[in-house]
PDB file of C-alpha atoms in Angstrom:
ATOM      1  CA  MET A   1     -42.565  34.210  57.092  1.00  0.00           C
ATOM      2  CA  ASN A   2     -39.973  36.541  55.605  1.00  0.00           C
ATOM      3  CA  LEU A   3     -36.993  34.877  53.995  1.00  0.00           C
ATOM      4  CA  ASP A   4     -33.441  36.122  54.275  1.00  0.00           C
ATOM      5  CA  LEU A   5     -32.615  37.306  50.754  1.00  0.00           C
ATOM      6  CA  ASN A   6     -28.900  36.671  51.279  1.00  0.00           C
ATOM      7  CA  LYS A   7     -29.647  33.010  52.014  1.00  0.00           C
ATOM      8  CA  ILE A   8     -31.866  32.695  48.943  1.00  0.00           C
ATOM      9  CA  LYS A   9     -29.322  34.158  46.514  1.00  0.00           C
ATOM     10  CA  PRO A  10     -27.438  30.849  46.030  1.00  0.00           C
ATOM     11  CA  LEU A  11     -30.781  29.298  44.979  1.00  0.00           C
ATOM     12  CA  THR A  12     -31.469  31.820  42.210  1.00  0.00           C
ATOM     13  CA  SER A  13     -30.630  31.865  38.514  1.00  0.00           C
ATOM     14  CA  GLN A  14     -27.945  34.384  37.658  1.00  0.00           C
ATOM     15  CA  TYR A  15     -29.336  34.482  34.116  1.00  0.00           C
ATOM     16  CA  ILE A  16     -32.835  35.484  35.265  1.00  0.00           C
ATOM     17  CA  ALA A  17     -31.443  37.968  37.786  1.00  0.00           C
ATOM     18  CA  SER A  18     -29.296  39.866  35.281  1.00  0.00           C
ATOM     19  CA  GLY A  19     -27.610  37.668  32.672  1.00  0.00           C
ATOM     20  CA  TYR A  20     -30.360  38.071  30.071  1.00  0.00           C
ATOM     21  CA  LYS A  21     -29.462  41.768  29.802  1.00  0.00           C
ATOM     22  CA  LYS A  22     -26.245  40.786  27.989  1.00  0.00           C
ATOM     23  CA  ASP A  23     -28.060  38.935  25.203  1.00  0.00           C
ATOM     24  CA  ASN A  24     -28.204  40.634  21.793  1.00  0.00           C
ATOM     25  CA  ILE A  25     -30.417  38.810  19.299  1.00  0.00           C
ATOM     26  CA  SER A  26     -30.563  39.692  15.601  1.00  0.00           C
ATOM     27  CA  ILE A  27     -32.223  38.387  12.474  1.00  0.00           C
ATOM     28  CA  ALA A  28     -29.312  37.374  10.218  1.00  0.00           C
ATOM     29  CA  SER A  29     -31.526  36.444   7.251  1.00  0.00           C
ATOM     30  CA  LEU A  30     -35.216  36.316   6.457  1.00  0.00           C
ATOM     31  CA  GLU A  31     -37.103  34.587   3.640  1.00  0.00           C
ATOM     32  CA  ARG A  32     -40.784  34.926   2.880  1.00  0.00           C
ATOM     33  CA  THR A  33     -42.519  31.695   1.896  1.00  0.00           C
ATOM     34  CA  GLU A  34     -46.017  31.028   0.582  1.00  0.00           C
ATOM     35  CA  ASP A  35     -47.396  30.622   4.108  1.00  0.00           C
ATOM     36  CA  GLY A  36     -44.873  32.235   6.437  1.00  0.00           C
ATOM     37  CA  LEU A  37     -41.271  33.131   7.106  1.00  0.00           C
ATOM     38  CA  ILE A  38     -37.967  31.325   7.479  1.00  0.00           C
ATOM     39  CA  ALA A  39     -35.443  33.178   9.610  1.00  0.00           C
ATOM     40  CA  CYS A  40     -31.885  32.618  10.647  1.00  0.00           C
ATOM     41  CA  ILE A  41     -31.161  34.076  14.097  1.00  0.00           C
ATOM     42  CA  ASP A  42     -27.831  35.070  15.624  1.00  0.00           C
ATOM     43  CA  VAL A  43     -27.170  35.861  19.260  1.00  0.00           C
ATOM     44  CA  ASP A  44     -24.187  38.194  19.015  1.00  0.00           C
ATOM     45  CA  ASP A  45     -23.501  38.953  22.673  1.00  0.00           C
ATOM     46  CA  PHE A  46     -24.632  36.547  25.336  1.00  0.00           C
ATOM     47  CA  PHE A  47     -24.390  35.349  28.906  1.00  0.00           C
ATOM     48  CA  ILE A  48     -22.466  32.165  29.700  1.00  0.00           C
ATOM     49  CA  PRO A  49     -23.947  30.342  32.722  1.00  0.00           C
ATOM     50  CA  SER A  50     -22.075  28.379  35.359  1.00  0.00           C
ATOM     51  CA  ASP A  51     -21.986  25.224  33.194  1.00  0.00           C
ATOM     52  CA  GLY A  52     -19.835  27.131  30.683  1.00  0.00           C
ATOM     53  CA  GLN A  53     -22.146  26.490  27.722  1.00  0.00           C
ATOM     54  CA  TYR A  54     -24.408  28.972  25.928  1.00  0.00           C
ATOM     55  CA  HIS A  55     -28.146  28.145  25.988  1.00  0.00           C
ATOM     56  CA  PHE A  56     -30.732  29.671  23.641  1.00  0.00           C
ATOM     57  CA  THR A  57     -33.647  30.343  25.982  1.00  0.00           C
ATOM     58  CA  ALA A  58     -37.433  30.407  25.982  1.00  0.00           C
ATOM     59  CA  PHE A  59     -37.162  34.189  26.478  1.00  0.00           C
ATOM     60  CA  HIS A  60     -35.230  34.456  23.204  1.00  0.00           C
ATOM     61  CA  ALA A  61     -37.734  32.290  21.356  1.00  0.00           C
ATOM     62  CA  GLN A  62     -40.699  34.343  22.516  1.00  0.00           C
ATOM     63  CA  LEU A  63     -39.036  37.593  21.436  1.00  0.00           C
ATOM     64  CA  VAL A  64     -38.087  36.192  18.033  1.00  0.00           C
ATOM     65  CA  VAL A  65     -41.508  34.753  17.137  1.00  0.00           C
ATOM     66  CA  SER A  66     -43.205  37.920  18.374  1.00  0.00           C
ATOM     67  CA  GLN A  67     -41.036  39.957  16.012  1.00  0.00           C
ATOM     68  CA  LEU A  68     -41.643  37.542  13.127  1.00  0.00           C
ATOM     69  CA  ILE A  69     -45.435  37.574  13.502  1.00  0.00           C
ATOM     70  CA  ILE A  70     -45.394  41.387  13.395  1.00  0.00           C
ATOM     71  CA  ILE A  71     -43.182  41.405  10.283  1.00  0.00           C
ATOM     72  CA  HIS A  72     -45.349  38.797   8.541  1.00  0.00           C
ATOM     73  CA  GLY A  73     -48.560  40.615   9.405  1.00  0.00           C
ATOM     74  CA  CYS A  74     -47.276  43.943   8.109  1.00  0.00           C
ATOM     75  CA  LEU A  75     -45.975  42.373   4.862  1.00  0.00           C
ATOM     76  CA  THR A  76     -49.230  40.485   4.261  1.00  0.00           C
ATOM     77  CA  LEU A  77     -51.261  43.638   4.873  1.00  0.00           C
ATOM     78  CA  GLY A  78     -49.037  45.692   2.558  1.00  0.00           C
ATOM     79  CA  LEU A  79     -47.924  48.006   5.355  1.00  0.00           C
ATOM     80  CA  HIS A  80     -44.623  49.847   4.941  1.00  0.00           C
ATOM     81  CA  LYS A  81     -44.322  50.346   8.687  1.00  0.00           C
ATOM     82  CA  LYS A  82     -46.000  49.086  11.821  1.00  0.00           C
ATOM     83  CA  SER A  83     -48.999  51.360  12.397  1.00  0.00           C
ATOM     84  CA  GLY A  84     -49.152  50.990  16.183  1.00  0.00           C
ATOM     85  CA  GLU A  85     -48.259  48.646  18.993  1.00  0.00           C
ATOM     86  CA  ALA A  86     -48.841  44.995  18.225  1.00  0.00           C
ATOM     87  CA  TYR A  87     -49.933  42.752  21.075  1.00  0.00           C
ATOM     88  CA  MET A  88     -49.432  39.087  21.737  1.00  0.00           C
ATOM     89  CA  ARG A  89     -52.737  37.409  22.558  1.00  0.00           C
ATOM     90  CA  GLU A  90     -51.625  33.843  23.227  1.00  0.00           C
ATOM     91  CA  PHE A  91     -48.324  32.017  23.372  1.00  0.00           C
ATOM     92  CA  LYS A  92     -47.689  28.324  23.897  1.00  0.00           C
ATOM     93  CA  MET A  93     -44.325  26.619  23.496  1.00  0.00           C
ATOM     94  CA  LYS A  94     -42.698  23.254  24.157  1.00  0.00           C
ATOM     95  CA  LEU A  95     -38.949  22.945  24.587  1.00  0.00           C
ATOM     96  CA  LYS A  96     -38.024  19.432  23.473  1.00  0.00           C
ATOM     97  CA  LYS A  97     -34.229  19.761  23.124  1.00  0.00           C
ATOM     98  CA  LYS A  98     -31.603  22.300  24.173  1.00  0.00           C
ATOM     99  CA  ILE A  99     -30.298  24.734  21.589  1.00  0.00           C
ATOM    100  CA  ASN A 100     -26.685  25.525  22.396  1.00  0.00           C
ATOM    101  CA  LYS A 101     -25.538  27.250  19.235  1.00  0.00           C
ATOM    102  CA  HIS A 102     -25.659  31.020  18.998  1.00  0.00           C
ATOM    103  CA  LYS A 103     -25.248  31.519  15.229  1.00  0.00           C
ATOM    104  CA  GLY A 104     -27.521  30.358  12.443  1.00  0.00           C
ATOM    105  CA  ILE A 105     -30.492  29.291  14.562  1.00  0.00           C
ATOM    106  CA  LEU A 106     -33.197  28.254  12.087  1.00  0.00           C
ATOM    107  CA  VAL A 107     -36.767  29.411  12.737  1.00  0.00           C
ATOM    108  CA  VAL A 108     -39.707  28.390  10.556  1.00  0.00           C
ATOM    109  CA  ALA A 109     -43.036  30.144  11.084  1.00  0.00           C
ATOM    110  CA  HIS A 110     -46.283  29.163   9.352  1.00  0.00           C
ATOM    111  CA  TYR A 111     -49.176  31.603   9.445  1.00  0.00           C
ATOM    112  CA  ASP A 112     -52.403  29.681   9.707  1.00  0.00           C
ATOM    113  CA  LYS A 113     -55.041  32.377   9.813  1.00  0.00           C
ATOM    114  CA  MET A 114     -55.515  36.135   9.618  1.00  0.00           C
ATOM    115  CA  ARG A 115     -58.760  37.992  10.044  1.00  0.00           C
ATOM    116  CA  ILE A 116     -59.552  41.697  10.091  1.00  0.00           C
ATOM    117  CA  LYS A 117     -61.940  43.121  12.675  1.00  0.00           C
ATOM    118  CA  ASN A 118     -62.409  46.648  14.062  1.00  0.00           C
ATOM    119  CA  LYS A 119     -59.261  48.079  12.433  1.00  0.00           C
ATOM    120  CA  ASN A 120     -57.108  45.234  13.740  1.00  0.00           C
ATOM    121  CA  ALA A 121     -55.521  42.192  12.123  1.00  0.00           C
ATOM    122  CA  PHE A 122     -55.669  39.023  14.219  1.00  0.00           C
ATOM    123  CA  ILE A 123     -52.992  36.480  13.277  1.00  0.00           C
ATOM    124  CA  ASN A 124     -52.437  32.848  14.323  1.00  0.00           C
ATOM    125  CA  SER A 125     -49.125  31.117  13.713  1.00  0.00           C
ATOM    126  CA  THR A 126     -47.185  27.961  14.466  1.00  0.00           C
ATOM    127  CA  PHE A 127     -43.396  27.993  14.755  1.00  0.00           C
ATOM    128  CA  SER A 128     -40.387  25.745  15.113  1.00  0.00           C
ATOM    129  CA  PHE A 129     -36.793  26.452  16.159  1.00  0.00           C
ATOM    130  CA  GLU A 130     -34.118  24.039  14.959  1.00  0.00           C
ATOM    131  CA  ASP A 131     -36.398  21.274  13.671  1.00  0.00           C
ATOM    132  CA  LYS A 132     -38.818  21.334  16.621  1.00  0.00           C
ATOM    133  CA  SER A 133     -36.224  21.662  19.366  1.00  0.00           C
ATOM    134  CA  PHE A 134     -38.560  24.478  20.479  1.00  0.00           C
ATOM    135  CA  TYR A 135     -42.011  24.701  18.892  1.00  0.00           C
ATOM    136  CA  GLY A 136     -45.435  26.105  19.523  1.00  0.00           C
ATOM    137  CA  GLU A 137     -48.180  28.545  18.657  1.00  0.00           C
ATOM    138  CA  ILE A 138     -48.585  32.292  18.890  1.00  0.00           C
ATOM    139  CA  SER A 139     -51.417  34.680  18.135  1.00  0.00           C
ATOM    140  CA  ALA A 140     -51.168  38.433  17.918  1.00  0.00           C
ATOM    141  CA  VAL A 141     -53.140  41.536  17.016  1.00  0.00           C
ATOM    142  CA  ILE A 142     -51.715  44.277  14.808  1.00  0.00           C
ATOM    143  CA  PRO A 143     -53.512  47.633  14.577  1.00  0.00           C
ATOM    144  CA  LEU A 144     -54.313  48.735  11.044  1.00  0.00           C
ATOM    145  CA  ASP A 145     -54.427  52.392  11.786  1.00  0.00           C
ATOM    146  CA  SER A 146     -53.168  54.401  14.689  1.00  0.00           C
ATOM    147  CA  GLU A 147     -52.626  57.965  15.780  1.00  0.00           C
ATOM    148  CA  GLU A 148     -48.963  57.324  16.660  1.00  0.00           C
TER     149      GLU A 148
END
């Protein structure tokens, strides 16, 4: 049965439809620790939903931790630039509490394991946003040499 798209529109999320395109996320500060990274994230431009309050989203979190695992991997490997496209292998996250601020969002990432195989670095990490408001695990692969 085909649904009338005009009738469905009131049921959809304006953020998912187009609002996310307004979001501009940046790393405001970054500190390297013995086993990971501590970052402070700002969302400079953002969408305000119908409730009138900004919400840091799961989309944001996934982008941020993906970027951090690439940075950590490259630093640990002594790379001065990313040598090819990095790929996320697994991602699991729980969202325990809302994050409504858009400046100074604290992210702590711990890198549990890295192994090298077939010119690739495989990295496993755990992460937490704002004292486990959002938290989870990510694994990624970073190429060690590429023809890019």
